[in-house]
Amino acid sequence: MSSDLTRRTVLATGAAVAGTAALTGPFAGTASAAGRRTPKAKPTIVLVHGGYADSSCWHGVIQELQKKGYTTIAGSNPLRGIPTDAPYIASLLDSISGPVVLVAHSMGGTVITNAAAGKKNVKALVYIAAFVPDVGETQGELIGKFPGSEVLPVSVPVAYTRPDGTTGTDLYLSKDGQAAFAADIPTAAFRLLQATQRPFDADSFTYPTRAAAWRTIPSWGLVAGKDKAIPPAAERWMYSRADFRKVVEVPTSSHVAMISHPDITTRLIEDAAQATC
């Protein structure tokens, strides 16, 4: 075999190997990447607190959600009643680009039920031991529908002056309110909650609901099995009526399930996020 023939054979073989590498290298990788679906962006999680609390009640849940890569916003609920609270939270929703999972505790459930109506970016609602009113209903009607609420007797009424000069009544949770509101958290944690609470206007129980966002937005719910603020039977009834996609019951939980069971609360929120966004 001549040296020219040998050289030609080696060059041809090398070109073939190089060609194969090119087809299985960068171009093949690009084709593979193009064939893969781009993961959906995670929704923003908006958390709305209820009465006798503030946004700090979500700290444990926020930590868990942030570990999982979710952007979280703890909306500060004014607790003045539907005419004030719902437009305020609605304006917060309008400020967020992209999908939203809207979560509420207790009286916050009434707020999101009204605030989320017509909001196309809200893809799921999650109710944590919360009110789920229908149009025309009041919180006063719902909390009295089933026996078992013990929170009003440990509430302290305090007069305040409204912007128009009239007198309103705020309700504060007293230092004796742990058994009725947060029996399954440490006493030190309850004292902190009680000291930082935002009072709510007593008239909050009287405003009729104007919209029912759960009729058009998929919803999830958590029942607190030992709730003495909103009776568990009321939570089950409201969730069933609204035909929630998923309901989780925590048999040992007090009203503040997001504090005593942040892991379970977080998993339910993530279920809603993954199912709808």
PDB file of C-alpha atoms in Angstrom:
ATOM      1  CA  MET A   1       0.000   0.000   0.000  1.00  0.00           C
ATOM      2  CA  SER A   2       1.423   3.365  -1.066  1.00  0.00           C
ATOM      3  CA  SER A   3       1.929   6.180   1.435  1.00  0.00           C
ATOM      4  CA  ASP A   4      -0.547   8.353  -0.543  1.00  0.00           C
ATOM      5  CA  LEU A   5      -3.265   5.700  -0.274  1.00  0.00           C
ATOM      6  CA  THR A   6      -2.626   5.274   3.450  1.00  0.00           C
ATOM      7  CA  ARG A   7      -2.823   9.045   3.967  1.00  0.00           C
ATOM      8  CA  ARG A   8      -6.116   9.249   2.045  1.00  0.00           C
ATOM      9  CA  THR A   9      -7.592   6.397   4.098  1.00  0.00           C
ATOM     10  CA  VAL A  10      -6.677   8.057   7.410  1.00  0.00           C
ATOM     11  CA  LEU A  11      -8.060  11.439   6.300  1.00  0.00           C
ATOM     12  CA  ALA A  12     -11.332   9.876   5.131  1.00  0.00           C
ATOM     13  CA  THR A  13     -11.754   7.954   8.360  1.00  0.00           C
ATOM     14  CA  GLY A  14     -11.038  11.078  10.426  1.00  0.00           C
ATOM     15  CA  ALA A  15     -13.577  13.104   8.447  1.00  0.00           C
ATOM     16  CA  ALA A  16     -16.219  10.449   9.015  1.00  0.00           C
ATOM     17  CA  VAL A  17     -15.579  10.399  12.772  1.00  0.00           C
ATOM     18  CA  ALA A  18     -15.636  14.198  12.925  1.00  0.00           C
ATOM     19  CA  GLY A  19     -18.901  14.238  10.993  1.00  0.00           C
ATOM     20  CA  THR A  20     -20.458  11.762  13.377  1.00  0.00           C
ATOM     21  CA  ALA A  21     -19.315  13.794  16.375  1.00  0.00           C
ATOM     22  CA  ALA A  22     -20.808  16.923  14.851  1.00  0.00           C
ATOM     23  CA  LEU A  23     -24.177  15.242  14.416  1.00  0.00           C
ATOM     24  CA  THR A  24     -24.237  13.866  17.936  1.00  0.00           C
ATOM     25  CA  GLY A  25     -22.664  16.936  19.534  1.00  0.00           C
ATOM     26  CA  PRO A  26     -23.936  20.497  19.572  1.00  0.00           C
ATOM     27  CA  PHE A  27     -26.582  20.030  16.871  1.00  0.00           C
ATOM     28  CA  ALA A  28     -27.980  16.915  18.522  1.00  0.00           C
ATOM     29  CA  GLY A  29     -28.039  18.685  21.886  1.00  0.00           C
ATOM     30  CA  THR A  30     -29.951  21.580  20.382  1.00  0.00           C
ATOM     31  CA  ALA A  31     -32.490  19.246  18.853  1.00  0.00           C
ATOM     32  CA  SER A  32     -32.919  17.453  22.177  1.00  0.00           C
ATOM     33  CA  ALA A  33     -33.406  20.736  24.023  1.00  0.00           C
ATOM     34  CA  ALA A  34     -35.946  21.846  21.448  1.00  0.00           C
ATOM     35  CA  GLY A  35     -37.865  18.638  22.030  1.00  0.00           C
ATOM     36  CA  ARG A  36     -38.140  19.258  25.748  1.00  0.00           C
ATOM     37  CA  ARG A  37     -41.029  21.357  27.119  1.00  0.00           C
ATOM     38  CA  THR A  38     -40.038  24.525  28.910  1.00  0.00           C
ATOM     39  CA  PRO A  39     -41.113  24.262  32.571  1.00  0.00           C
ATOM     40  CA  LYS A  40     -43.973  26.583  33.501  1.00  0.00           C
ATOM     41  CA  ALA A  41     -43.090  29.615  35.555  1.00  0.00           C
ATOM     42  CA  LYS A  42     -44.088  29.246  39.178  1.00  0.00           C
ATOM     43  CA  PRO A  43     -47.047  31.402  40.202  1.00  0.00           C
ATOM     44  CA  THR A  44     -46.814  34.134  42.786  1.00  0.00           C
ATOM     45  CA  ILE A  45     -48.384  33.062  46.074  1.00  0.00           C
ATOM     46  CA  VAL A  46     -50.410  35.811  47.760  1.00  0.00           C
ATOM     47  CA  LEU A  47     -51.294  35.181  51.406  1.00  0.00           C
ATOM     48  CA  VAL A  48     -54.098  37.073  53.159  1.00  0.00           C
ATOM     49  CA  HIS A  49     -54.460  36.975  56.942  1.00  0.00           C
ATOM     50  CA  GLY A  50     -57.689  37.159  58.905  1.00  0.00           C
ATOM     51  CA  GLY A  51     -58.772  38.814  62.141  1.00  0.00           C
ATOM     52  CA  TYR A  52     -56.761  38.832  65.385  1.00  0.00           C
ATOM     53  CA  ALA A  53     -53.563  38.473  63.347  1.00  0.00           C
ATOM     54  CA  ASP A  54     -51.223  40.171  60.906  1.00  0.00           C
ATOM     55  CA  SER A  55     -49.033  39.035  58.019  1.00  0.00           C
ATOM     56  CA  SER A  56     -46.480  37.507  60.391  1.00  0.00           C
ATOM     57  CA  CYS A  57     -48.837  34.564  60.931  1.00  0.00           C
ATOM     58  CA  TRP A  58     -47.643  33.267  57.538  1.00  0.00           C
ATOM     59  CA  HIS A  59     -43.920  33.244  58.368  1.00  0.00           C
ATOM     60  CA  GLY A  60     -43.598  29.469  58.600  1.00  0.00           C
ATOM     61  CA  VAL A  61     -45.482  28.933  55.343  1.00  0.00           C
ATOM     62  CA  ILE A  62     -43.509  31.653  53.567  1.00  0.00           C
ATOM     63  CA  GLN A  63     -40.223  30.024  54.550  1.00  0.00           C
ATOM     64  CA  GLU A  64     -41.386  26.685  53.140  1.00  0.00           C
ATOM     65  CA  LEU A  65     -42.683  28.238  49.907  1.00  0.00           C
ATOM     66  CA  GLN A  66     -39.523  30.246  49.350  1.00  0.00           C
ATOM     67  CA  LYS A  67     -37.419  27.095  49.771  1.00  0.00           C
ATOM     68  CA  LYS A  68     -39.464  25.633  46.927  1.00  0.00           C
ATOM     69  CA  GLY A  69     -38.794  28.648  44.700  1.00  0.00           C
ATOM     70  CA  TYR A  70     -42.122  30.466  44.989  1.00  0.00           C
ATOM     71  CA  THR A  71     -42.354  34.234  45.069  1.00  0.00           C
ATOM     72  CA  THR A  72     -44.575  35.084  48.030  1.00  0.00           C
ATOM     73  CA  ILE A  73     -46.424  38.225  49.086  1.00  0.00           C
ATOM     74  CA  ALA A  74     -48.201  38.494  52.434  1.00  0.00           C
ATOM     75  CA  GLY A  75     -50.958  41.008  51.796  1.00  0.00           C
ATOM     76  CA  SER A  76     -51.803  43.287  54.703  1.00  0.00           C
ATOM     77  CA  ASN A  77     -55.558  42.960  55.169  1.00  0.00           C
ATOM     78  CA  PRO A  78     -57.121  46.202  56.517  1.00  0.00           C
ATOM     79  CA  LEU A  79     -59.832  44.253  58.419  1.00  0.00           C
ATOM     80  CA  ARG A  80     -62.390  47.021  57.976  1.00  0.00           C
ATOM     81  CA  GLY A  81     -64.971  44.887  56.166  1.00  0.00           C
ATOM     82  CA  ILE A  82     -65.702  43.911  52.563  1.00  0.00           C
ATOM     83  CA  PRO A  83     -66.130  47.463  51.158  1.00  0.00           C
ATOM     84  CA  THR A  84     -62.565  48.326  52.206  1.00  0.00           C
ATOM     85  CA  ASP A  85     -60.731  45.015  52.368  1.00  0.00           C
ATOM     86  CA  ALA A  86     -61.784  43.513  49.022  1.00  0.00           C
ATOM     87  CA  PRO A  87     -60.804  46.516  46.832  1.00  0.00           C
ATOM     88  CA  TYR A  88     -57.498  46.793  48.670  1.00  0.00           C
ATOM     89  CA  ILE A  89     -56.520  43.161  48.041  1.00  0.00           C
ATOM     90  CA  ALA A  90     -57.882  43.424  44.480  1.00  0.00           C
ATOM     91  CA  SER A  91     -55.473  46.297  43.821  1.00  0.00           C
ATOM     92  CA  LEU A  92     -52.611  44.137  45.101  1.00  0.00           C
ATOM     93  CA  LEU A  93     -53.610  41.401  42.654  1.00  0.00           C
ATOM     94  CA  ASP A  94     -53.646  43.943  39.811  1.00  0.00           C
ATOM     95  CA  SER A  95     -50.031  44.854  40.580  1.00  0.00           C
ATOM     96  CA  ILE A  96     -48.762  41.314  39.955  1.00  0.00           C
ATOM     97  CA  SER A  97     -47.795  40.116  36.497  1.00  0.00           C
ATOM     98  CA  GLY A  98     -48.222  36.433  35.809  1.00  0.00           C
ATOM     99  CA  PRO A  99     -50.350  33.779  37.495  1.00  0.00           C
ATOM    100  CA  VAL A 100     -51.356  34.014  41.147  1.00  0.00           C
ATOM    101  CA  VAL A 101     -52.437  31.473  43.740  1.00  0.00           C
ATOM    102  CA  LEU A 102     -54.476  33.392  46.308  1.00  0.00           C
ATOM    103  CA  VAL A 103     -54.521  31.988  49.843  1.00  0.00           C
ATOM    104  CA  ALA A 104     -56.508  33.144  52.857  1.00  0.00           C
ATOM    105  CA  HIS A 105     -57.052  32.337  56.500  1.00  0.00           C
ATOM    106  CA  SER A 106     -60.242  32.866  58.494  1.00  0.00           C
ATOM    107  CA  MET A 107     -61.914  36.205  57.635  1.00  0.00           C
ATOM    108  CA  GLY A 108     -59.426  36.549  54.791  1.00  0.00           C
ATOM    109  CA  GLY A 109     -61.528  33.930  53.008  1.00  0.00           C
ATOM    110  CA  THR A 110     -64.380  36.414  52.708  1.00  0.00           C
ATOM    111  CA  VAL A 111     -61.956  39.010  51.364  1.00  0.00           C
ATOM    112  CA  ILE A 112     -60.495  36.824  48.609  1.00  0.00           C
ATOM    113  CA  THR A 113     -63.944  35.518  47.681  1.00  0.00           C
ATOM    114  CA  ASN A 114     -64.823  39.104  46.770  1.00  0.00           C
ATOM    115  CA  ALA A 115     -61.421  40.431  45.666  1.00  0.00           C
ATOM    116  CA  ALA A 116     -60.583  37.668  43.163  1.00  0.00           C
ATOM    117  CA  ALA A 117     -63.816  37.957  41.179  1.00  0.00           C
ATOM    118  CA  GLY A 118     -62.989  38.794  37.576  1.00  0.00           C
ATOM    119  CA  LYS A 119     -59.216  38.584  38.106  1.00  0.00           C
ATOM    120  CA  LYS A 120     -57.866  36.529  35.203  1.00  0.00           C
ATOM    121  CA  ASN A 121     -54.425  36.180  36.759  1.00  0.00           C
ATOM    122  CA  VAL A 122     -55.807  34.372  39.822  1.00  0.00           C
ATOM    123  CA  LYS A 123     -55.610  30.707  38.900  1.00  0.00           C
ATOM    124  CA  ALA A 124     -56.455  29.082  42.250  1.00  0.00           C
ATOM    125  CA  LEU A 125     -57.931  29.923  45.632  1.00  0.00           C
ATOM    126  CA  VAL A 126     -56.837  28.198  48.837  1.00  0.00           C
ATOM    127  CA  TYR A 127     -58.881  28.539  52.025  1.00  0.00           C
ATOM    128  CA  ILE A 128     -57.160  27.742  55.335  1.00  0.00           C
ATOM    129  CA  ALA A 129     -59.791  27.334  58.088  1.00  0.00           C
ATOM    130  CA  ALA A 130     -61.607  30.148  56.316  1.00  0.00           C
ATOM    131  CA  PHE A 131     -64.985  31.595  55.470  1.00  0.00           C
ATOM    132  CA  VAL A 132     -66.286  30.798  51.965  1.00  0.00           C
ATOM    133  CA  PRO A 133     -69.405  32.954  51.620  1.00  0.00           C
ATOM    134  CA  ASP A 134     -71.819  33.040  48.727  1.00  0.00           C
ATOM    135  CA  VAL A 135     -73.306  36.219  47.295  1.00  0.00           C
ATOM    136  CA  GLY A 136     -75.530  37.957  49.849  1.00  0.00           C
ATOM    137  CA  GLU A 137     -74.223  36.024  52.851  1.00  0.00           C
ATOM    138  CA  THR A 138     -72.516  37.600  55.857  1.00  0.00           C
ATOM    139  CA  GLN A 139     -69.838  36.222  58.125  1.00  0.00           C
ATOM    140  CA  GLY A 140     -72.240  36.612  61.026  1.00  0.00           C
ATOM    141  CA  GLU A 141     -74.668  34.195  59.390  1.00  0.00           C
ATOM    142  CA  LEU A 142     -71.972  31.652  58.604  1.00  0.00           C
ATOM    143  CA  ILE A 143     -70.257  31.611  61.992  1.00  0.00           C
ATOM    144  CA  GLY A 144     -73.627  31.006  63.665  1.00  0.00           C
ATOM    145  CA  LYS A 145     -74.753  28.288  61.265  1.00  0.00           C
ATOM    146  CA  PHE A 146     -73.116  25.539  63.336  1.00  0.00           C
ATOM    147  CA  PRO A 147     -72.380  25.413  67.078  1.00  0.00           C
ATOM    148  CA  GLY A 148     -68.867  25.443  68.453  1.00  0.00           C
ATOM    149  CA  SER A 149     -67.408  28.942  68.020  1.00  0.00           C
ATOM    150  CA  GLU A 150     -65.921  30.206  71.280  1.00  0.00           C
ATOM    151  CA  VAL A 151     -63.914  33.182  70.079  1.00  0.00           C
ATOM    152  CA  LEU A 152     -66.350  36.084  70.487  1.00  0.00           C
ATOM    153  CA  PRO A 153     -66.617  35.682  74.296  1.00  0.00           C
ATOM    154  CA  VAL A 154     -62.823  36.183  74.539  1.00  0.00           C
ATOM    155  CA  SER A 155     -62.875  39.254  72.269  1.00  0.00           C
ATOM    156  CA  VAL A 156     -62.436  42.728  73.716  1.00  0.00           C
ATOM    157  CA  PRO A 157     -64.466  45.556  72.102  1.00  0.00           C
ATOM    158  CA  VAL A 158     -62.676  48.894  71.788  1.00  0.00           C
ATOM    159  CA  ALA A 159     -64.286  52.037  70.394  1.00  0.00           C
ATOM    160  CA  TYR A 160     -62.477  53.960  67.659  1.00  0.00           C
ATOM    161  CA  THR A 161     -63.214  57.053  65.580  1.00  0.00           C
ATOM    162  CA  ARG A 162     -63.863  56.529  61.896  1.00  0.00           C
ATOM    163  CA  PRO A 163     -62.669  59.035  59.236  1.00  0.00           C
ATOM    164  CA  ASP A 164     -66.200  60.474  59.001  1.00  0.00           C
ATOM    165  CA  GLY A 165     -66.269  61.158  62.725  1.00  0.00           C
ATOM    166  CA  THR A 166     -68.635  58.357  63.672  1.00  0.00           C
ATOM    167  CA  THR A 167     -67.715  55.743  66.254  1.00  0.00           C
ATOM    168  CA  GLY A 168     -66.898  52.193  65.334  1.00  0.00           C
ATOM    169  CA  THR A 169     -65.961  49.128  67.374  1.00  0.00           C
ATOM    170  CA  ASP A 170     -62.785  47.122  66.971  1.00  0.00           C
ATOM    171  CA  LEU A 171     -62.486  43.607  68.333  1.00  0.00           C
ATOM    172  CA  TYR A 172     -59.221  42.413  69.895  1.00  0.00           C
ATOM    173  CA  LEU A 173     -58.400  38.882  71.004  1.00  0.00           C
ATOM    174  CA  SER A 174     -57.820  38.942  74.760  1.00  0.00           C
ATOM    175  CA  LYS A 175     -54.933  37.355  76.609  1.00  0.00           C
ATOM    176  CA  ASP A 176     -57.361  34.598  77.608  1.00  0.00           C
ATOM    177  CA  GLY A 177     -58.065  33.695  73.984  1.00  0.00           C
ATOM    178  CA  GLN A 178     -55.529  30.952  73.352  1.00  0.00           C
ATOM    179  CA  ALA A 179     -57.850  28.000  73.986  1.00  0.00           C
ATOM    180  CA  ALA A 180     -60.421  29.381  71.570  1.00  0.00           C
ATOM    181  CA  PHE A 181     -58.044  30.563  68.858  1.00  0.00           C
ATOM    182  CA  ALA A 182     -54.644  28.897  68.990  1.00  0.00           C
ATOM    183  CA  ALA A 183     -54.666  26.005  71.442  1.00  0.00           C
ATOM    184  CA  ASP A 184     -51.988  23.980  69.634  1.00  0.00           C
ATOM    185  CA  ILE A 185     -49.150  26.517  69.540  1.00  0.00           C
ATOM    186  CA  PRO A 186     -46.750  27.307  72.396  1.00  0.00           C
ATOM    187  CA  THR A 187     -47.898  29.909  74.899  1.00  0.00           C
ATOM    188  CA  ALA A 188     -44.977  32.164  73.971  1.00  0.00           C
ATOM    189  CA  ALA A 189     -46.037  32.038  70.314  1.00  0.00           C
ATOM    190  CA  PHE A 190     -49.607  32.907  71.268  1.00  0.00           C
ATOM    191  CA  ARG A 191     -48.461  35.852  73.346  1.00  0.00           C
ATOM    192  CA  LEU A 192     -46.547  37.165  70.353  1.00  0.00           C
ATOM    193  CA  LEU A 193     -49.572  36.700  68.078  1.00  0.00           C
ATOM    194  CA  GLN A 194     -51.838  38.411  70.577  1.00  0.00           C
ATOM    195  CA  ALA A 195     -49.448  41.328  71.000  1.00  0.00           C
ATOM    196  CA  THR A 196     -49.054  41.943  67.255  1.00  0.00           C
ATOM    197  CA  GLN A 197     -52.653  41.322  66.179  1.00  0.00           C
ATOM    198  CA  ARG A 198     -54.547  43.701  63.940  1.00  0.00           C
ATOM    199  CA  PRO A 199     -58.032  44.274  65.337  1.00  0.00           C
ATOM    200  CA  PHE A 200     -61.013  43.943  63.046  1.00  0.00           C
ATOM    201  CA  ASP A 201     -64.074  46.122  62.798  1.00  0.00           C
ATOM    202  CA  ALA A 202     -67.065  44.385  64.368  1.00  0.00           C
ATOM    203  CA  ASP A 203     -69.120  45.464  61.365  1.00  0.00           C
ATOM    204  CA  SER A 204     -67.109  42.968  59.310  1.00  0.00           C
ATOM    205  CA  PHE A 205     -69.684  40.387  60.374  1.00  0.00           C
ATOM    206  CA  THR A 206     -72.528  42.388  58.819  1.00  0.00           C
ATOM    207  CA  TYR A 207     -71.415  43.172  55.259  1.00  0.00           C
ATOM    208  CA  PRO A 208     -73.026  40.943  52.613  1.00  0.00           C
ATOM    209  CA  THR A 209     -70.742  39.276  50.112  1.00  0.00           C
ATOM    210  CA  ARG A 210     -70.848  40.895  46.681  1.00  0.00           C
ATOM    211  CA  ALA A 211     -69.193  38.192  44.570  1.00  0.00           C
ATOM    212  CA  ALA A 212     -68.223  34.522  44.826  1.00  0.00           C
ATOM    213  CA  ALA A 213     -64.924  34.000  43.029  1.00  0.00           C
ATOM    214  CA  TRP A 214     -64.903  30.306  43.943  1.00  0.00           C
ATOM    215  CA  ARG A 215     -67.688  29.760  41.415  1.00  0.00           C
ATOM    216  CA  THR A 216     -65.246  30.333  38.553  1.00  0.00           C
ATOM    217  CA  ILE A 217     -61.799  29.781  40.102  1.00  0.00           C
ATOM    218  CA  PRO A 218     -60.676  26.283  41.207  1.00  0.00           C
ATOM    219  CA  SER A 219     -60.430  26.108  44.982  1.00  0.00           C
ATOM    220  CA  TRP A 220     -58.752  24.069  47.725  1.00  0.00           C
ATOM    221  CA  GLY A 221     -59.440  23.981  51.466  1.00  0.00           C
ATOM    222  CA  LEU A 222     -58.020  22.988  54.833  1.00  0.00           C
ATOM    223  CA  VAL A 223     -60.324  22.038  57.707  1.00  0.00           C
ATOM    224  CA  ALA A 224     -58.924  22.620  61.196  1.00  0.00           C
ATOM    225  CA  GLY A 225     -60.366  19.700  63.139  1.00  0.00           C
ATOM    226  CA  LYS A 226     -60.281  21.391  66.558  1.00  0.00           C
ATOM    227  CA  ASP A 227     -61.164  24.886  65.395  1.00  0.00           C
ATOM    228  CA  LYS A 228     -63.052  26.876  68.038  1.00  0.00           C
ATOM    229  CA  ALA A 229     -63.241  30.083  66.021  1.00  0.00           C
ATOM    230  CA  ILE A 230     -64.946  28.851  62.832  1.00  0.00           C
ATOM    231  CA  PRO A 231     -66.519  25.473  63.679  1.00  0.00           C
ATOM    232  CA  PRO A 232     -65.059  22.592  61.638  1.00  0.00           C
ATOM    233  CA  ALA A 233     -68.600  21.632  60.592  1.00  0.00           C
ATOM    234  CA  ALA A 234     -69.010  25.078  59.044  1.00  0.00           C
ATOM    235  CA  GLU A 235     -65.736  24.751  57.159  1.00  0.00           C
ATOM    236  CA  ARG A 236     -66.707  21.328  55.804  1.00  0.00           C
ATOM    237  CA  TRP A 237     -70.131  22.598  54.765  1.00  0.00           C
ATOM    238  CA  MET A 238     -68.787  25.683  52.982  1.00  0.00           C
ATOM    239  CA  TYR A 239     -66.059  23.708  51.202  1.00  0.00           C
ATOM    240  CA  SER A 240     -68.517  21.031  50.108  1.00  0.00           C
ATOM    241  CA  ARG A 241     -70.997  23.584  48.814  1.00  0.00           C
ATOM    242  CA  ALA A 242     -68.250  25.253  46.785  1.00  0.00           C
ATOM    243  CA  ASP A 243     -67.185  21.856  45.338  1.00  0.00           C
ATOM    244  CA  PHE A 244     -63.512  22.319  46.187  1.00  0.00           C
ATOM    245  CA  ARG A 245     -61.070  20.268  44.165  1.00  0.00           C
ATOM    246  CA  LYS A 246     -59.311  19.044  47.284  1.00  0.00           C
ATOM    247  CA  VAL A 247     -59.992  19.295  51.006  1.00  0.00           C
ATOM    248  CA  VAL A 248     -57.427  18.332  53.635  1.00  0.00           C
ATOM    249  CA  GLU A 249     -58.471  17.893  57.256  1.00  0.00           C
ATOM    250  CA  VAL A 250     -55.996  18.258  60.099  1.00  0.00           C
ATOM    251  CA  PRO A 251     -57.775  16.605  63.061  1.00  0.00           C
ATOM    252  CA  THR A 252     -55.563  18.123  65.774  1.00  0.00           C
ATOM    253  CA  SER A 253     -55.369  21.666  64.411  1.00  0.00           C
ATOM    254  CA  SER A 254     -56.681  24.785  66.081  1.00  0.00           C
ATOM    255  CA  HIS A 255     -57.859  27.743  64.021  1.00  0.00           C
ATOM    256  CA  VAL A 256     -54.296  28.840  63.225  1.00  0.00           C
ATOM    257  CA  ALA A 257     -53.343  25.847  61.078  1.00  0.00           C
ATOM    258  CA  MET A 258     -50.827  27.900  59.071  1.00  0.00           C
ATOM    259  CA  ILE A 259     -48.847  28.435  62.309  1.00  0.00           C
ATOM    260  CA  SER A 260     -49.197  25.011  63.923  1.00  0.00           C
ATOM    261  CA  HIS A 261     -49.044  23.001  60.677  1.00  0.00           C
ATOM    262  CA  PRO A 262     -47.073  25.060  58.133  1.00  0.00           C
ATOM    263  CA  ASP A 263     -45.885  21.937  56.313  1.00  0.00           C
ATOM    264  CA  ILE A 264     -49.404  20.650  55.597  1.00  0.00           C
ATOM    265  CA  THR A 265     -50.574  24.142  54.680  1.00  0.00           C
ATOM    266  CA  THR A 266     -47.654  24.563  52.280  1.00  0.00           C
ATOM    267  CA  ARG A 267     -48.286  21.227  50.582  1.00  0.00           C
ATOM    268  CA  LEU A 268     -51.911  22.158  49.954  1.00  0.00           C
ATOM    269  CA  ILE A 269     -50.879  25.483  48.431  1.00  0.00           C
ATOM    270  CA  GLU A 270     -48.333  23.734  46.238  1.00  0.00           C
ATOM    271  CA  ASP A 271     -50.978  21.221  45.131  1.00  0.00           C
ATOM    272  CA  ALA A 272     -53.109  24.121  43.915  1.00  0.00           C
ATOM    273  CA  ALA A 273     -50.149  25.776  42.212  1.00  0.00           C
ATOM    274  CA  GLN A 274     -49.113  22.648  40.357  1.00  0.00           C
ATOM    275  CA  ALA A 275     -52.646  21.756  39.310  1.00  0.00           C
ATOM    276  CA  THR A 276     -53.634  25.106  37.846  1.00  0.00           C
ATOM    277  CA  CYS A 277     -50.539  27.083  36.848  1.00  0.00           C
TER     278      CYS A 277
END
